[in-house]
């Protein structure tokens, strides 16, 4: 089974290695295909958030993801348009399952295995929600047991 990981990261240098490493460590067990969008999004610019993504981009490049799109400058994409570029890439890879992952979501290898085992045991659902620890844009602040529908069958 091909599993597309759609990773969105902006200004996540403090988290991105902890986010990606457990997934990379499971590559021998699962057929993950990574597509990432990272960059200054129009939404963030309009909120007055300073562009500060270079360190995140450098870390993403070191992980050698399958697809990476980044935005910068004045003529920015909104986050959804940027994410859709990654989604289009994963569709062309003929992925069976899609997992949305933000750069500040941190799972252990055991949690990933458990979630994927649940999905495999329960294939009749179209989408799945996952509780996770979500860091935020503000240093040291995170939400425990944040729930979002983040896993979808693509076929």
PDB file of N, CA and C in Angstrom, residues 40-83:
ATOM      1  N   UNK A  40       6.230  31.014   2.909  1.00  0.00           N
ATOM      2  CA  UNK A  40       5.391  32.103   3.380  1.00  0.00           C
ATOM      3  C   UNK A  40       4.086  32.031   2.593  1.00  0.00           C
ATOM      4  N   UNK A  41       2.983  31.910   3.300  1.00  0.00           N
ATOM      5  CA  UNK A  41       1.674  31.862   2.659  1.00  0.00           C
ATOM      6  C   UNK A  41       1.016  33.234   2.756  1.00  0.00           C
ATOM      7  N   UNK A  42       0.207  33.544   1.782  1.00  0.00           N
ATOM      8  CA  UNK A  42      -0.486  34.833   1.759  1.00  0.00           C
ATOM      9  C   UNK A  42      -1.243  35.068   3.065  1.00  0.00           C
ATOM     10  N   UNK A  43      -1.867  34.011   3.612  1.00  0.00           N
ATOM     11  CA  UNK A  43      -2.637  34.136   4.852  1.00  0.00           C
ATOM     12  C   UNK A  43      -1.744  34.642   5.991  1.00  0.00           C
ATOM     13  N   UNK A  44      -0.544  34.075   6.101  1.00  0.00           N
ATOM     14  CA  UNK A  44       0.387  34.468   7.165  1.00  0.00           C
ATOM     15  C   UNK A  44       0.865  35.896   6.956  1.00  0.00           C
ATOM     16  N   UNK A  45       1.191  36.238   5.699  1.00  0.00           N
ATOM     17  CA  UNK A  45       1.625  37.585   5.371  1.00  0.00           C
ATOM     18  C   UNK A  45       0.550  38.601   5.762  1.00  0.00           C
ATOM     19  N   UNK A  46      -0.706  38.278   5.437  1.00  0.00           N
ATOM     20  CA  UNK A  46      -1.824  39.181   5.760  1.00  0.00           C
ATOM     21  C   UNK A  46      -2.039  39.332   7.260  1.00  0.00           C
ATOM     22  N   UNK A  47      -1.638  38.344   8.042  1.00  0.00           N
ATOM     23  CA  UNK A  47      -1.728  38.428   9.500  1.00  0.00           C
ATOM     24  C   UNK A  47      -0.539  39.176  10.111  1.00  0.00           C
ATOM     25  N   UNK A  48       0.425  39.554   9.274  1.00  0.00           N
ATOM     26  CA  UNK A  48       1.583  40.292   9.765  1.00  0.00           C
ATOM     27  C   UNK A  48       2.679  39.412  10.341  1.00  0.00           C
ATOM     28  N   UNK A  49       2.632  38.116  10.058  1.00  0.00           N
ATOM     29  CA  UNK A  49       3.664  37.200  10.557  1.00  0.00           C
ATOM     30  C   UNK A  49       4.916  37.384   9.701  1.00  0.00           C
ATOM     31  N   UNK A  50       6.031  37.599  10.351  1.00  0.00           N
ATOM     32  CA  UNK A  50       7.286  37.824   9.638  1.00  0.00           C
ATOM     33  C   UNK A  50       7.744  36.556   8.930  1.00  0.00           C
ATOM     34  N   UNK A  51       8.321  36.734   7.745  1.00  0.00           N
ATOM     35  CA  UNK A  51       8.846  35.587   7.006  1.00  0.00           C
ATOM     36  C   UNK A  51      10.098  35.083   7.706  1.00  0.00           C
ATOM     37  N   UNK A  52      10.051  33.818   8.116  1.00  0.00           N
ATOM     38  CA  UNK A  52      11.141  33.246   8.889  1.00  0.00           C
ATOM     39  C   UNK A  52      11.143  31.738   8.662  1.00  0.00           C
ATOM     40  N   UNK A  53      11.510  31.319   7.460  1.00  0.00           N
ATOM     41  CA  UNK A  53      11.359  29.917   7.120  1.00  0.00           C
ATOM     42  C   UNK A  53      12.639  29.265   6.608  1.00  0.00           C
ATOM     43  N   UNK A  54      13.718  30.007   6.502  1.00  0.00           N
ATOM     44  CA  UNK A  54      14.927  29.485   5.875  1.00  0.00           C
ATOM     45  C   UNK A  54      15.458  28.244   6.591  1.00  0.00           C
ATOM     46  N   UNK A  55      15.499  28.271   7.918  1.00  0.00           N
ATOM     47  CA  UNK A  55      16.023  27.123   8.661  1.00  0.00           C
ATOM     48  C   UNK A  55      15.137  25.892   8.464  1.00  0.00           C
ATOM     49  N   UNK A  56      13.831  26.095   8.408  1.00  0.00           N
ATOM     50  CA  UNK A  56      12.911  24.983   8.145  1.00  0.00           C
ATOM     51  C   UNK A  56      13.183  24.381   6.771  1.00  0.00           C
ATOM     52  N   UNK A  57      13.339  25.221   5.761  1.00  0.00           N
ATOM     53  CA  UNK A  57      13.608  24.748   4.398  1.00  0.00           C
ATOM     54  C   UNK A  57      14.906  23.942   4.365  1.00  0.00           C
ATOM     55  N   UNK A  58      15.938  24.447   5.023  1.00  0.00           N
ATOM     56  CA  UNK A  58      17.222  23.740   5.040  1.00  0.00           C
ATOM     57  C   UNK A  58      17.076  22.350   5.663  1.00  0.00           C
ATOM     58  N   UNK A  59      16.306  22.248   6.734  1.00  0.00           N
ATOM     59  CA  UNK A  59      16.099  20.941   7.366  1.00  0.00           C
ATOM     60  C   UNK A  59      15.288  20.020   6.468  1.00  0.00           C
ATOM     61  N   UNK A  60      14.290  20.546   5.795  1.00  0.00           N
ATOM     62  CA  UNK A  60      13.473  19.730   4.889  1.00  0.00           C
ATOM     63  C   UNK A  60      14.322  19.178   3.746  1.00  0.00           C
ATOM     64  N   UNK A  61      15.196  20.005   3.202  1.00  0.00           N
ATOM     65  CA  UNK A  61      16.061  19.559   2.105  1.00  0.00           C
ATOM     66  C   UNK A  61      16.959  18.411   2.566  1.00  0.00           C
ATOM     67  N   UNK A  62      17.456  18.470   3.782  1.00  0.00           N
ATOM     68  CA  UNK A  62      18.311  17.401   4.306  1.00  0.00           C
ATOM     69  C   UNK A  62      17.579  16.067   4.407  1.00  0.00           C
ATOM     70  N   UNK A  63      16.254  16.106   4.587  1.00  0.00           N
ATOM     71  CA  UNK A  63      15.475  14.869   4.694  1.00  0.00           C
ATOM     72  C   UNK A  63      15.188  14.236   3.333  1.00  0.00           C
ATOM     73  N   UNK A  64      15.513  14.930   2.254  1.00  0.00           N
ATOM     74  CA  UNK A  64      15.358  14.400   0.895  1.00  0.00           C
ATOM     75  C   UNK A  64      13.937  13.874   0.643  1.00  0.00           C
ATOM     76  N   UNK A  65      12.961  14.725   0.903  1.00  0.00           N
ATOM     77  CA  UNK A  65      11.567  14.372   0.658  1.00  0.00           C
ATOM     78  C   UNK A  65      11.338  14.204  -0.841  1.00  0.00           C
ATOM     79  N   UNK A  66      10.295  13.499  -1.206  1.00  0.00           N
ATOM     80  CA  UNK A  66      10.025  13.223  -2.613  1.00  0.00           C
ATOM     81  C   UNK A  66       9.623  14.468  -3.394  1.00  0.00           C
ATOM     82  N   UNK A  67       8.956  15.407  -2.734  1.00  0.00           N
ATOM     83  CA  UNK A  67       8.461  16.603  -3.413  1.00  0.00           C
ATOM     84  C   UNK A  67       8.429  17.735  -2.398  1.00  0.00           C
ATOM     85  N   UNK A  68       8.938  18.902  -2.785  1.00  0.00           N
ATOM     86  CA  UNK A  68       8.947  20.062  -1.903  1.00  0.00           C
ATOM     87  C   UNK A  68       8.642  21.307  -2.717  1.00  0.00           C
ATOM     88  N   UNK A  69       7.630  22.044  -2.300  1.00  0.00           N
ATOM     89  CA  UNK A  69       7.309  23.325  -2.925  1.00  0.00           C
ATOM     90  C   UNK A  69       7.399  24.393  -1.841  1.00  0.00           C
ATOM     91  N   UNK A  70       8.014  25.509  -2.190  1.00  0.00           N
ATOM     92  CA  UNK A  70       8.139  26.596  -1.233  1.00  0.00           C
ATOM     93  C   UNK A  70       7.759  27.911  -1.896  1.00  0.00           C
ATOM     94  N   UNK A  71       7.248  28.833  -1.101  1.00  0.00           N
ATOM     95  CA  UNK A  71       6.828  30.129  -1.614  1.00  0.00           C
ATOM     96  C   UNK A  71       7.471  31.230  -0.796  1.00  0.00           C
ATOM     97  N   UNK A  72       7.733  32.347  -1.465  1.00  0.00           N
ATOM     98  CA  UNK A  72       8.356  33.487  -0.820  1.00  0.00           C
ATOM     99  C   UNK A  72       8.073  34.706  -1.690  1.00  0.00           C
ATOM    100  N   UNK A  73       8.349  35.878  -1.165  1.00  0.00           N
ATOM    101  CA  UNK A  73       8.203  37.089  -1.965  1.00  0.00           C
ATOM    102  C   UNK A  73       6.860  37.764  -1.786  1.00  0.00           C
ATOM    103  N   UNK A  74       6.436  38.498  -2.808  1.00  0.00           N
ATOM    104  CA  UNK A  74       5.206  39.300  -2.716  1.00  0.00           C
ATOM    105  C   UNK A  74       3.990  38.621  -3.320  1.00  0.00           C
ATOM    106  N   UNK A  75       4.190  37.797  -4.329  1.00  0.00           N
ATOM    107  CA  UNK A  75       3.060  37.169  -5.024  1.00  0.00           C
ATOM    108  C   UNK A  75       2.866  35.764  -4.481  1.00  0.00           C
ATOM    109  N   UNK A  76       2.310  35.709  -3.304  1.00  0.00           N
ATOM    110  CA  UNK A  76       2.233  34.459  -2.550  1.00  0.00           C
ATOM    111  C   UNK A  76       0.979  33.668  -2.857  1.00  0.00           C
ATOM    112  N   UNK A  77       1.072  32.354  -2.675  1.00  0.00           N
ATOM    113  CA  UNK A  77      -0.090  31.475  -2.708  1.00  0.00           C
ATOM    114  C   UNK A  77      -0.719  31.448  -1.325  1.00  0.00           C
ATOM    115  N   UNK A  78      -2.013  31.159  -1.273  1.00  0.00           N
ATOM    116  CA  UNK A  78      -2.588  30.883   0.039  1.00  0.00           C
ATOM    117  C   UNK A  78      -2.197  29.457   0.416  1.00  0.00           C
ATOM    118  N   UNK A  79      -2.387  29.108   1.684  1.00  0.00           N
ATOM    119  CA  UNK A  79      -1.932  27.799   2.160  1.00  0.00           C
ATOM    120  C   UNK A  79      -2.619  26.659   1.416  1.00  0.00           C
ATOM    121  N   UNK A  80      -3.918  26.799   1.136  1.00  0.00           N
ATOM    122  CA  UNK A  80      -4.632  25.727   0.437  1.00  0.00           C
ATOM    123  C   UNK A  80      -4.085  25.503  -0.970  1.00  0.00           C
ATOM    124  N   UNK A  81      -3.795  26.577  -1.707  1.00  0.00           N
ATOM    125  CA  UNK A  81      -3.261  26.429  -3.066  1.00  0.00           C
ATOM    126  C   UNK A  81      -1.892  25.768  -3.038  1.00  0.00           C
ATOM    127  N   UNK A  82      -1.073  26.155  -2.073  1.00  0.00           N
ATOM    128  CA  UNK A  82       0.245  25.545  -1.936  1.00  0.00           C
ATOM    129  C   UNK A  82       0.118  24.062  -1.585  1.00  0.00           C
ATOM    130  N   UNK A  83      -0.779  23.756  -0.668  1.00  0.00           N
ATOM    131  CA  UNK A  83      -1.001  22.358  -0.267  1.00  0.00           C
ATOM    132  C   UNK A  83      -1.523  21.543  -1.443  1.00  0.00           C
TER     133      UNK A  83
END
